[in-house]
Amino acid sequence: MDSNMAQRTWEMANNVESVGSIDDIYCYDKKTQQDILNVKPWDRDPHFFKDIKISALALLKMVMHARSGGTLEVMGMLIGKVDVTTMIVMDSFALPVEGTETRVNAQAQAYEYMAAYTESSKVVGRLENVIGWYHSHPGYGCWLSGIDVSTQMLNQQFQEPFVAIVIDPVRTISAGKVNLGAFRTYPKGYKPPDEGPSEYQTIPLNKIEDFGVHCKQYYSLDVSYFKSKLDRRLLDSLWNKYWVNTLSSSSLLTNADYTTGQVFDLSEKLEQSESQLSRGGFTIGMDPHEKKTEDKLAKATKDSCKITIEVIHGLMSQIIKDRLFNQRGSFVPFHSNLSPLSDSRSAALITAVLSFFLMIWYLFCSFLLRASSIMTELQLNKELVIKNNKNTSTF
């Protein structure tokens, strides 16, 4: 696999589209942008912006920055423009901020750097303005916390148009696809219409409360990616610099702590659901509680399936690299007593066994979910029959 093939695979996995040959999307019309700012259509419609387009160059820079932070949150700014109801991110740059594992805050130094960067960009012909910010959520999904919601509300109040992007670099490595979300907050006091359940994503148990309290204060935008001839050379340069690191790394080893934490979090969720079932029982009149508990079990099963699939993907990647590089004729250290072929077969056998047990775990979790649903239904029917018999004997 060469760098060009790896780059094309990454672009296909993230649905990166190529724009027209004339690259109209890179033309900046200052008058049009100023007219939009004067009209301010977002003041009349809190759901005005519905889509966001991100250049492949900006996407790659954001992911690399988020990955460099490890388990610490990082922060940066987005440069771009608006096109009717679509926000277009042309570029991004990192901010020199100090982050923790749960939050990131910009200080005076970061604001000075941001002002100097935007002014320098205009000098070299990049006339787009700052239209948002991005930060990372290492290992716990793409959503806005309470602090993020407050920050975004403040930015939308004074720096419209403005968008917030959240990247999870840990899940990006595990899934092999960029885990990214774009969000805008509603004005204070605005009650959004009931849009039904959104797409499910795994939230750690210690983050569920923060997620649930603020999830109705913002909405997500449909995200798409694009590339053009103007930034292709920059993209190729960045890719050729870092793609070897991706090929030589293992998601199973890189995210070992994350996978362990996911399994531990899953066990806590199952224990919590079990305690609620044993404490609440299956009595008539507890339907909402029973339904809620059953939903938790269903979500726990989805989480277990997600963990299993990610680990299987990591094992498959290791098998492919093993078959590529550990064949007969490969270099073997002089102290090794095994041939490259026997090493390859041993690694493949171990990987196959691990994959088998992971698949058994997946089927077992699915069986538990189905069994719990059947037992709940049977117990409810039993309680209903007992109640009807008591009512009949009373009359």
PDB file of C-alpha atoms in Angstrom, residues 54-334:
ATOM      1  CA  ILE A  54     -15.420  21.318   5.467  1.00  0.00           C
ATOM      2  CA  SER A  55     -12.366  21.250   3.230  1.00  0.00           C
ATOM      3  CA  ALA A  56     -10.274  18.082   3.417  1.00  0.00           C
ATOM      4  CA  LEU A  57      -7.250  20.196   4.342  1.00  0.00           C
ATOM      5  CA  ALA A  58      -9.030  21.778   7.322  1.00  0.00           C
ATOM      6  CA  LEU A  59     -10.356  18.371   8.355  1.00  0.00           C
ATOM      7  CA  LEU A  60      -6.925  16.756   8.303  1.00  0.00           C
ATOM      8  CA  LYS A  61      -5.383  19.646  10.265  1.00  0.00           C
ATOM      9  CA  MET A  62      -8.100  19.421  12.933  1.00  0.00           C
ATOM     10  CA  VAL A  63      -7.742  15.650  13.294  1.00  0.00           C
ATOM     11  CA  MET A  64      -3.936  15.861  13.517  1.00  0.00           C
ATOM     12  CA  HIS A  65      -4.184  18.592  16.158  1.00  0.00           C
ATOM     13  CA  ALA A  66      -6.763  16.653  18.174  1.00  0.00           C
ATOM     14  CA  ARG A  67      -4.674  13.483  17.961  1.00  0.00           C
ATOM     15  CA  SER A  68      -1.552  15.315  19.144  1.00  0.00           C
ATOM     16  CA  GLY A  69      -3.370  16.259  22.354  1.00  0.00           C
ATOM     17  CA  GLY A  70      -3.756  12.631  23.402  1.00  0.00           C
ATOM     18  CA  THR A  71      -6.186  12.436  26.328  1.00  0.00           C
ATOM     19  CA  LEU A  72      -6.182  16.235  26.763  1.00  0.00           C
ATOM     20  CA  GLU A  73      -8.664  18.515  25.036  1.00  0.00           C
ATOM     21  CA  VAL A  74      -7.335  20.902  22.395  1.00  0.00           C
ATOM     22  CA  MET A  75      -8.896  23.935  20.761  1.00  0.00           C
ATOM     23  CA  GLY A  76      -8.650  25.842  17.498  1.00  0.00           C
ATOM     24  CA  MET A  77     -10.505  28.213  15.196  1.00  0.00           C
ATOM     25  CA  LEU A  78     -12.287  27.817  11.850  1.00  0.00           C
ATOM     26  CA  ILE A  79     -11.882  30.162   8.879  1.00  0.00           C
ATOM     27  CA  GLY A  80     -14.503  30.312   6.151  1.00  0.00           C
ATOM     28  CA  LYS A  81     -17.677  31.911   4.847  1.00  0.00           C
ATOM     29  CA  VAL A  82     -21.415  31.327   4.474  1.00  0.00           C
ATOM     30  CA  ASP A  83     -23.456  30.421   1.412  1.00  0.00           C
ATOM     31  CA  VAL A  84     -27.192  30.869   2.102  1.00  0.00           C
ATOM     32  CA  THR A  85     -27.950  28.156   4.702  1.00  0.00           C
ATOM     33  CA  THR A  86     -24.562  26.453   4.387  1.00  0.00           C
ATOM     34  CA  MET A  87     -21.427  27.264   6.372  1.00  0.00           C
ATOM     35  CA  ILE A  88     -18.178  26.571   4.506  1.00  0.00           C
ATOM     36  CA  VAL A  89     -14.958  25.917   6.440  1.00  0.00           C
ATOM     37  CA  MET A  90     -11.952  26.665   4.253  1.00  0.00           C
ATOM     38  CA  ASP A  91      -9.147  26.343   6.809  1.00  0.00           C
ATOM     39  CA  SER A  92      -8.422  25.890  10.499  1.00  0.00           C
ATOM     40  CA  PHE A  93      -5.634  26.733  12.908  1.00  0.00           C
ATOM     41  CA  ALA A  94      -4.715  25.604  16.405  1.00  0.00           C
ATOM     42  CA  LEU A  95      -4.728  27.865  19.450  1.00  0.00           C
ATOM     43  CA  PRO A  96      -2.034  27.822  22.168  1.00  0.00           C
ATOM     44  CA  VAL A  97      -4.357  26.884  25.028  1.00  0.00           C
ATOM     45  CA  GLU A  98      -4.039  24.715  28.119  1.00  0.00           C
ATOM     46  CA  GLY A  99      -6.548  21.890  28.209  1.00  0.00           C
ATOM     47  CA  THR A 100      -7.491  19.170  30.674  1.00  0.00           C
ATOM     48  CA  GLU A 101      -9.138  15.795  30.151  1.00  0.00           C
ATOM     49  CA  THR A 102     -12.595  17.376  30.454  1.00  0.00           C
ATOM     50  CA  ARG A 103     -12.385  21.014  29.363  1.00  0.00           C
ATOM     51  CA  VAL A 104     -10.367  23.586  27.465  1.00  0.00           C
ATOM     52  CA  ASN A 105     -10.391  27.354  27.970  1.00  0.00           C
ATOM     53  CA  ALA A 106      -8.825  30.108  25.874  1.00  0.00           C
ATOM     54  CA  GLN A 107      -6.805  32.749  27.719  1.00  0.00           C
ATOM     55  CA  ALA A 108      -5.551  36.203  26.713  1.00  0.00           C
ATOM     56  CA  GLN A 109      -2.556  34.728  24.886  1.00  0.00           C
ATOM     57  CA  ALA A 110      -4.857  32.652  22.690  1.00  0.00           C
ATOM     58  CA  TYR A 111      -7.011  35.656  21.768  1.00  0.00           C
ATOM     59  CA  GLU A 112      -3.904  37.660  20.831  1.00  0.00           C
ATOM     60  CA  TYR A 113      -2.653  34.787  18.691  1.00  0.00           C
ATOM     61  CA  MET A 114      -6.052  34.478  16.985  1.00  0.00           C
ATOM     62  CA  ALA A 115      -6.117  38.183  16.103  1.00  0.00           C
ATOM     63  CA  ALA A 116      -2.555  38.103  14.749  1.00  0.00           C
ATOM     64  CA  TYR A 117      -3.249  34.958  12.694  1.00  0.00           C
ATOM     65  CA  THR A 118      -6.382  36.332  11.029  1.00  0.00           C
ATOM     66  CA  GLU A 119      -4.638  39.602  10.169  1.00  0.00           C
ATOM     67  CA  SER A 120      -1.678  37.745   8.673  1.00  0.00           C
ATOM     68  CA  SER A 121      -4.044  35.583   6.617  1.00  0.00           C
ATOM     69  CA  LYS A 122      -5.639  38.647   5.064  1.00  0.00           C
ATOM     70  CA  VAL A 123      -2.209  40.001   4.151  1.00  0.00           C
ATOM     71  CA  VAL A 124      -1.464  36.901   2.051  1.00  0.00           C
ATOM     72  CA  GLY A 125      -4.868  36.979   0.344  1.00  0.00           C
ATOM     73  CA  ARG A 126      -7.021  34.741   2.569  1.00  0.00           C
ATOM     74  CA  LEU A 127      -9.952  37.126   3.049  1.00  0.00           C
ATOM     75  CA  GLU A 128     -12.279  34.725   4.876  1.00  0.00           C
ATOM     76  CA  ASN A 129     -13.178  35.461   8.474  1.00  0.00           C
ATOM     77  CA  VAL A 130     -13.366  33.303  11.589  1.00  0.00           C
ATOM     78  CA  ILE A 131     -16.721  31.492  11.513  1.00  0.00           C
ATOM     79  CA  GLY A 132     -16.355  29.089  14.403  1.00  0.00           C
ATOM     80  CA  TRP A 133     -14.214  27.050  16.734  1.00  0.00           C
ATOM     81  CA  TYR A 134     -13.351  23.408  17.248  1.00  0.00           C
ATOM     82  CA  HIS A 135     -12.218  21.338  20.193  1.00  0.00           C
ATOM     83  CA  SER A 136     -11.738  17.674  21.009  1.00  0.00           C
ATOM     84  CA  HIS A 137     -13.581  15.186  23.225  1.00  0.00           C
ATOM     85  CA  PRO A 138     -11.018  12.375  23.586  1.00  0.00           C
ATOM     86  CA  GLY A 139     -12.953   9.146  23.965  1.00  0.00           C
ATOM     87  CA  TYR A 140     -16.425  10.388  24.897  1.00  0.00           C
ATOM     88  CA  GLY A 141     -18.157  11.364  21.678  1.00  0.00           C
ATOM     89  CA  CYS A 142     -19.168  14.459  19.743  1.00  0.00           C
ATOM     90  CA  TRP A 143     -21.647  16.624  21.662  1.00  0.00           C
ATOM     91  CA  LEU A 144     -21.653  19.904  23.596  1.00  0.00           C
ATOM     92  CA  SER A 145     -21.157  19.982  27.348  1.00  0.00           C
ATOM     93  CA  GLY A 146     -22.598  22.678  29.593  1.00  0.00           C
ATOM     94  CA  ILE A 147     -19.435  24.774  29.287  1.00  0.00           C
ATOM     95  CA  ASP A 148     -19.394  24.280  25.509  1.00  0.00           C
ATOM     96  CA  VAL A 149     -23.029  25.413  25.249  1.00  0.00           C
ATOM     97  CA  SER A 150     -22.287  28.574  27.261  1.00  0.00           C
ATOM     98  CA  THR A 151     -19.223  29.332  25.119  1.00  0.00           C
ATOM     99  CA  GLN A 152     -21.115  28.801  21.865  1.00  0.00           C
ATOM    100  CA  MET A 153     -24.079  30.916  23.017  1.00  0.00           C
ATOM    101  CA  LEU A 154     -21.709  33.764  23.859  1.00  0.00           C
ATOM    102  CA  ASN A 155     -19.981  33.499  20.479  1.00  0.00           C
ATOM    103  CA  GLN A 156     -23.292  33.419  18.587  1.00  0.00           C
ATOM    104  CA  GLN A 157     -24.434  36.490  20.476  1.00  0.00           C
ATOM    105  CA  PHE A 158     -21.456  38.624  19.479  1.00  0.00           C
ATOM    106  CA  GLN A 159     -19.685  36.924  16.525  1.00  0.00           C
ATOM    107  CA  GLU A 160     -22.386  35.563  14.227  1.00  0.00           C
ATOM    108  CA  PRO A 161     -22.233  33.527  12.070  1.00  0.00           C
ATOM    109  CA  PHE A 162     -20.471  31.024  14.332  1.00  0.00           C
ATOM    110  CA  VAL A 163     -20.367  27.224  14.567  1.00  0.00           C
ATOM    111  CA  ALA A 164     -18.903  24.730  17.038  1.00  0.00           C
ATOM    112  CA  ILE A 165     -17.155  21.551  15.872  1.00  0.00           C
ATOM    113  CA  VAL A 166     -16.298  18.655  18.176  1.00  0.00           C
ATOM    114  CA  ILE A 167     -13.823  15.905  17.227  1.00  0.00           C
ATOM    115  CA  ASP A 168     -13.169  12.635  19.023  1.00  0.00           C
ATOM    116  CA  PRO A 169      -9.634  11.560  18.019  1.00  0.00           C
ATOM    117  CA  VAL A 170      -9.758   8.335  20.034  1.00  0.00           C
ATOM    118  CA  ARG A 171     -12.927   7.040  18.381  1.00  0.00           C
ATOM    119  CA  THR A 172     -11.562   8.217  15.038  1.00  0.00           C
ATOM    120  CA  ILE A 173      -8.656   5.791  15.390  1.00  0.00           C
ATOM    121  CA  SER A 174     -10.871   2.967  16.662  1.00  0.00           C
ATOM    122  CA  ALA A 175     -13.473   3.298  13.903  1.00  0.00           C
ATOM    123  CA  GLY A 176     -11.084   4.218  11.080  1.00  0.00           C
ATOM    124  CA  LYS A 177     -13.350   7.139  10.162  1.00  0.00           C
ATOM    125  CA  VAL A 178     -13.375  10.724  11.384  1.00  0.00           C
ATOM    126  CA  ASN A 179     -15.738  11.113  14.347  1.00  0.00           C
ATOM    127  CA  LEU A 180     -16.877  14.730  14.046  1.00  0.00           C
ATOM    128  CA  GLY A 181     -19.983  16.780  14.800  1.00  0.00           C
ATOM    129  CA  ALA A 182     -20.965  20.394  14.037  1.00  0.00           C
ATOM    130  CA  PHE A 183     -23.414  22.257  16.283  1.00  0.00           C
ATOM    131  CA  ARG A 184     -25.195  25.561  16.822  1.00  0.00           C
ATOM    132  CA  THR A 185     -27.056  26.601  19.956  1.00  0.00           C
ATOM    133  CA  TYR A 186     -30.590  27.941  20.241  1.00  0.00           C
ATOM    134  CA  PRO A 187     -31.279  31.393  21.733  1.00  0.00           C
ATOM    135  CA  LYS A 188     -32.063  31.544  25.440  1.00  0.00           C
ATOM    136  CA  GLY A 189     -35.699  30.781  26.146  1.00  0.00           C
ATOM    137  CA  TYR A 190     -36.267  29.110  22.780  1.00  0.00           C
ATOM    138  CA  LYS A 191     -38.021  25.747  22.913  1.00  0.00           C
ATOM    139  CA  PRO A 192     -37.154  23.621  19.884  1.00  0.00           C
ATOM    140  CA  PRO A 193     -39.816  21.381  18.346  1.00  0.00           C
ATOM    141  CA  ASP A 194     -39.724  17.719  19.257  1.00  0.00           C
ATOM    142  CA  GLU A 195     -37.583  16.157  16.544  1.00  0.00           C
ATOM    143  CA  GLY A 196     -37.764  12.634  17.937  1.00  0.00           C
ATOM    144  CA  PRO A 197     -34.777  10.520  18.976  1.00  0.00           C
ATOM    145  CA  SER A 198     -31.462  11.462  17.389  1.00  0.00           C
ATOM    146  CA  GLU A 199     -28.852   9.019  16.151  1.00  0.00           C
ATOM    147  CA  TYR A 200     -27.540   6.995  19.084  1.00  0.00           C
ATOM    148  CA  GLN A 201     -23.971   7.414  20.224  1.00  0.00           C
ATOM    149  CA  THR A 202     -22.119   5.902  23.150  1.00  0.00           C
ATOM    150  CA  ILE A 203     -21.829   8.288  26.107  1.00  0.00           C
ATOM    151  CA  PRO A 204     -19.732   7.318  29.168  1.00  0.00           C
ATOM    152  CA  LEU A 205     -21.719   6.895  32.370  1.00  0.00           C
ATOM    153  CA  ASN A 206     -19.992   9.834  34.079  1.00  0.00           C
ATOM    154  CA  LYS A 207     -20.940  12.118  31.140  1.00  0.00           C
ATOM    155  CA  ILE A 208     -24.573  11.078  30.626  1.00  0.00           C
ATOM    156  CA  GLU A 209     -25.994  13.657  33.033  1.00  0.00           C
ATOM    157  CA  ASP A 210     -24.107  16.550  31.426  1.00  0.00           C
ATOM    158  CA  PHE A 211     -25.150  15.313  27.986  1.00  0.00           C
ATOM    159  CA  GLY A 212     -28.826  14.920  28.897  1.00  0.00           C
ATOM    160  CA  VAL A 213     -29.222  18.283  30.623  1.00  0.00           C
ATOM    161  CA  HIS A 214     -28.028  20.339  27.643  1.00  0.00           C
ATOM    162  CA  CYS A 215     -28.909  18.159  24.632  1.00  0.00           C
ATOM    163  CA  LYS A 216     -32.021  20.259  23.812  1.00  0.00           C
ATOM    164  CA  GLN A 217     -30.108  23.550  23.786  1.00  0.00           C
ATOM    165  CA  TYR A 218     -28.383  22.976  20.449  1.00  0.00           C
ATOM    166  CA  TYR A 219     -28.831  21.176  17.153  1.00  0.00           C
ATOM    167  CA  SER A 220     -26.441  19.455  14.766  1.00  0.00           C
ATOM    168  CA  LEU A 221     -25.653  20.395  11.175  1.00  0.00           C
ATOM    169  CA  ASP A 222     -25.275  17.962   8.285  1.00  0.00           C
ATOM    170  CA  VAL A 223     -21.532  17.626   7.666  1.00  0.00           C
ATOM    171  CA  SER A 224     -19.866  17.021   4.298  1.00  0.00           C
ATOM    172  CA  TYR A 225     -16.275  17.313   3.086  1.00  0.00           C
ATOM    173  CA  PHE A 226     -14.720  18.583  -0.129  1.00  0.00           C
ATOM    174  CA  LYS A 227     -11.355  19.029  -1.775  1.00  0.00           C
ATOM    175  CA  SER A 228     -10.206  21.111  -4.709  1.00  0.00           C
ATOM    176  CA  LYS A 229      -7.185  21.610  -6.908  1.00  0.00           C
ATOM    177  CA  LEU A 230      -6.109  24.632  -4.900  1.00  0.00           C
ATOM    178  CA  ASP A 231      -5.451  22.711  -1.696  1.00  0.00           C
ATOM    179  CA  ARG A 232      -4.531  19.318  -3.193  1.00  0.00           C
ATOM    180  CA  ARG A 233      -0.790  19.935  -2.983  1.00  0.00           C
ATOM    181  CA  LEU A 234      -1.034  20.965   0.668  1.00  0.00           C
ATOM    182  CA  LEU A 235      -3.126  17.885   1.408  1.00  0.00           C
ATOM    183  CA  ASP A 236      -0.633  15.633  -0.378  1.00  0.00           C
ATOM    184  CA  SER A 237       2.225  17.217   1.561  1.00  0.00           C
ATOM    185  CA  LEU A 238       0.549  16.634   4.910  1.00  0.00           C
ATOM    186  CA  TRP A 239      -0.435  13.092   3.973  1.00  0.00           C
ATOM    187  CA  ASN A 240       3.031  12.074   2.771  1.00  0.00           C
ATOM    188  CA  LYS A 241       4.459  13.313   6.063  1.00  0.00           C
ATOM    189  CA  TYR A 242       2.218  11.305   8.387  1.00  0.00           C
ATOM    190  CA  TRP A 243       0.767   8.297   6.551  1.00  0.00           C
ATOM    191  CA  VAL A 244       3.698   6.028   7.467  1.00  0.00           C
ATOM    192  CA  ASN A 245       2.955   6.590  11.161  1.00  0.00           C
ATOM    193  CA  THR A 246      -0.610   5.426  10.571  1.00  0.00           C
ATOM    194  CA  LEU A 247       0.525   2.284   8.755  1.00  0.00           C
ATOM    195  CA  SER A 248       3.076   1.378  11.424  1.00  0.00           C
ATOM    196  CA  SER A 249       0.708   1.931  14.355  1.00  0.00           C
ATOM    197  CA  SER A 250      -1.913  -0.401  15.804  1.00  0.00           C
ATOM    198  CA  SER A 251      -5.295   0.878  16.941  1.00  0.00           C
ATOM    199  CA  LEU A 252      -5.463  -1.991  19.455  1.00  0.00           C
ATOM    200  CA  LEU A 253      -2.248  -0.857  21.144  1.00  0.00           C
ATOM    201  CA  THR A 254      -2.827   2.877  20.727  1.00  0.00           C
ATOM    202  CA  ASN A 255      -6.332   2.708  22.195  1.00  0.00           C
ATOM    203  CA  ALA A 256      -5.742  -0.051  24.741  1.00  0.00           C
ATOM    204  CA  ASP A 257      -6.676   2.220  27.652  1.00  0.00           C
ATOM    205  CA  TYR A 258      -9.731   3.486  25.773  1.00  0.00           C
ATOM    206  CA  THR A 259     -10.972  -0.043  25.026  1.00  0.00           C
ATOM    207  CA  THR A 260     -10.466  -1.067  28.651  1.00  0.00           C
ATOM    208  CA  GLY A 261     -12.376   2.002  29.796  1.00  0.00           C
ATOM    209  CA  GLN A 262     -15.206   1.210  27.377  1.00  0.00           C
ATOM    210  CA  VAL A 263     -15.570  -2.316  28.772  1.00  0.00           C
ATOM    211  CA  PHE A 264     -15.480  -1.011  32.348  1.00  0.00           C
ATOM    212  CA  ASP A 265     -18.090   1.641  31.529  1.00  0.00           C
ATOM    213  CA  LEU A 266     -20.278  -1.025  29.916  1.00  0.00           C
ATOM    214  CA  SER A 267     -20.099  -3.196  33.040  1.00  0.00           C
ATOM    215  CA  GLU A 268     -21.175  -0.232  35.190  1.00  0.00           C
ATOM    216  CA  LYS A 269     -24.158   0.426  32.923  1.00  0.00           C
ATOM    217  CA  LEU A 270     -25.230  -3.223  33.104  1.00  0.00           C
ATOM    218  CA  GLU A 271     -24.894  -3.253  36.897  1.00  0.00           C
ATOM    219  CA  GLN A 272     -26.943  -0.062  37.132  1.00  0.00           C
ATOM    220  CA  SER A 273     -29.703  -1.526  34.954  1.00  0.00           C
ATOM    221  CA  GLU A 274     -29.696  -4.743  36.980  1.00  0.00           C
ATOM    222  CA  SER A 275     -30.021  -2.878  40.277  1.00  0.00           C
ATOM    223  CA  GLN A 276     -32.927  -0.822  38.921  1.00  0.00           C
ATOM    224  CA  LEU A 277     -34.702  -3.970  37.764  1.00  0.00           C
ATOM    225  CA  SER A 278     -34.269  -5.713  41.115  1.00  0.00           C
ATOM    226  CA  ARG A 279     -35.271  -2.592  43.051  1.00  0.00           C
ATOM    227  CA  GLY A 280     -38.274  -1.668  40.918  1.00  0.00           C
ATOM    228  CA  GLY A 281     -39.556  -5.160  40.137  1.00  0.00           C
ATOM    229  CA  PHE A 282     -42.163  -5.786  37.470  1.00  0.00           C
ATOM    230  CA  THR A 283     -45.398  -4.447  38.912  1.00  0.00           C
ATOM    231  CA  ILE A 284     -48.387  -2.989  37.168  1.00  0.00           C
ATOM    232  CA  GLY A 285     -48.168   0.791  37.014  1.00  0.00           C
ATOM    233  CA  MET A 286     -44.399   0.873  36.539  1.00  0.00           C
ATOM    234  CA  ASP A 287     -44.492   0.804  32.745  1.00  0.00           C
ATOM    235  CA  PRO A 288     -42.442   4.027  32.257  1.00  0.00           C
ATOM    236  CA  HIS A 289     -39.745   2.736  34.589  1.00  0.00           C
ATOM    237  CA  GLU A 290     -39.696  -0.652  32.895  1.00  0.00           C
ATOM    238  CA  LYS A 291     -39.505   0.934  29.461  1.00  0.00           C
ATOM    239  CA  LYS A 292     -36.661   3.184  30.561  1.00  0.00           C
ATOM    240  CA  THR A 293     -34.738   0.255  32.018  1.00  0.00           C
ATOM    241  CA  GLU A 294     -35.292  -1.782  28.868  1.00  0.00           C
ATOM    242  CA  ASP A 295     -34.000   1.151  26.788  1.00  0.00           C
ATOM    243  CA  LYS A 296     -30.873   1.215  28.935  1.00  0.00           C
ATOM    244  CA  LEU A 297     -30.344  -2.482  28.311  1.00  0.00           C
ATOM    245  CA  ALA A 298     -30.792  -1.949  24.575  1.00  0.00           C
ATOM    246  CA  LYS A 299     -28.251   0.886  24.622  1.00  0.00           C
ATOM    247  CA  ALA A 300     -25.816  -1.245  26.622  1.00  0.00           C
ATOM    248  CA  THR A 301     -26.132  -3.955  23.984  1.00  0.00           C
ATOM    249  CA  LYS A 302     -25.403  -1.405  21.243  1.00  0.00           C
ATOM    250  CA  ASP A 303     -22.338  -0.274  23.181  1.00  0.00           C
ATOM    251  CA  SER A 304     -21.086  -3.860  23.477  1.00  0.00           C
ATOM    252  CA  CYS A 305     -21.615  -4.411  19.748  1.00  0.00           C
ATOM    253  CA  LYS A 306     -19.699  -1.221  18.979  1.00  0.00           C
ATOM    254  CA  ILE A 307     -16.752  -2.302  21.139  1.00  0.00           C
ATOM    255  CA  THR A 308     -16.723  -5.741  19.527  1.00  0.00           C
ATOM    256  CA  ILE A 309     -16.803  -4.372  15.977  1.00  0.00           C
ATOM    257  CA  GLU A 310     -13.984  -1.897  16.659  1.00  0.00           C
ATOM    258  CA  VAL A 311     -11.763  -4.593  18.162  1.00  0.00           C
ATOM    259  CA  ILE A 312     -12.495  -6.949  15.260  1.00  0.00           C
ATOM    260  CA  HIS A 313     -11.562  -4.189  12.807  1.00  0.00           C
ATOM    261  CA  GLY A 314      -8.298  -3.674  14.680  1.00  0.00           C
ATOM    262  CA  LEU A 315      -7.566  -7.400  14.527  1.00  0.00           C
ATOM    263  CA  MET A 316      -8.365  -7.517  10.815  1.00  0.00           C
ATOM    264  CA  SER A 317      -5.944  -4.654  10.227  1.00  0.00           C
ATOM    265  CA  GLN A 318      -3.236  -6.533  12.103  1.00  0.00           C
ATOM    266  CA  ILE A 319      -3.904  -9.685  10.041  1.00  0.00           C
ATOM    267  CA  ILE A 320      -3.557  -7.745   6.781  1.00  0.00           C
ATOM    268  CA  LYS A 321      -0.291  -6.130   7.872  1.00  0.00           C
ATOM    269  CA  ASP A 322       0.959  -9.490   9.120  1.00  0.00           C
ATOM    270  CA  ARG A 323       0.276 -11.101   5.742  1.00  0.00           C
ATOM    271  CA  LEU A 324       1.973  -8.202   3.948  1.00  0.00           C
ATOM    272  CA  PHE A 325       5.173  -7.936   5.966  1.00  0.00           C
ATOM    273  CA  ASN A 326       5.706 -11.321   7.664  1.00  0.00           C
ATOM    274  CA  GLN A 327       5.933 -13.601   4.631  1.00  0.00           C
ATOM    275  CA  ARG A 328       8.757 -15.954   3.665  1.00  0.00           C
ATOM    276  CA  GLY A 329      11.874 -14.010   2.808  1.00  0.00           C
ATOM    277  CA  SER A 330      11.196 -11.241   5.312  1.00  0.00           C
ATOM    278  CA  PHE A 331      13.981 -10.235   7.660  1.00  0.00           C
ATOM    279  CA  VAL A 332      14.155 -12.447  10.770  1.00  0.00           C
ATOM    280  CA  PRO A 333      16.463 -11.589  13.719  1.00  0.00           C
ATOM    281  CA  PHE A 334      19.386 -13.986  14.078  1.00  0.00           C
TER     282      PHE A 334
END
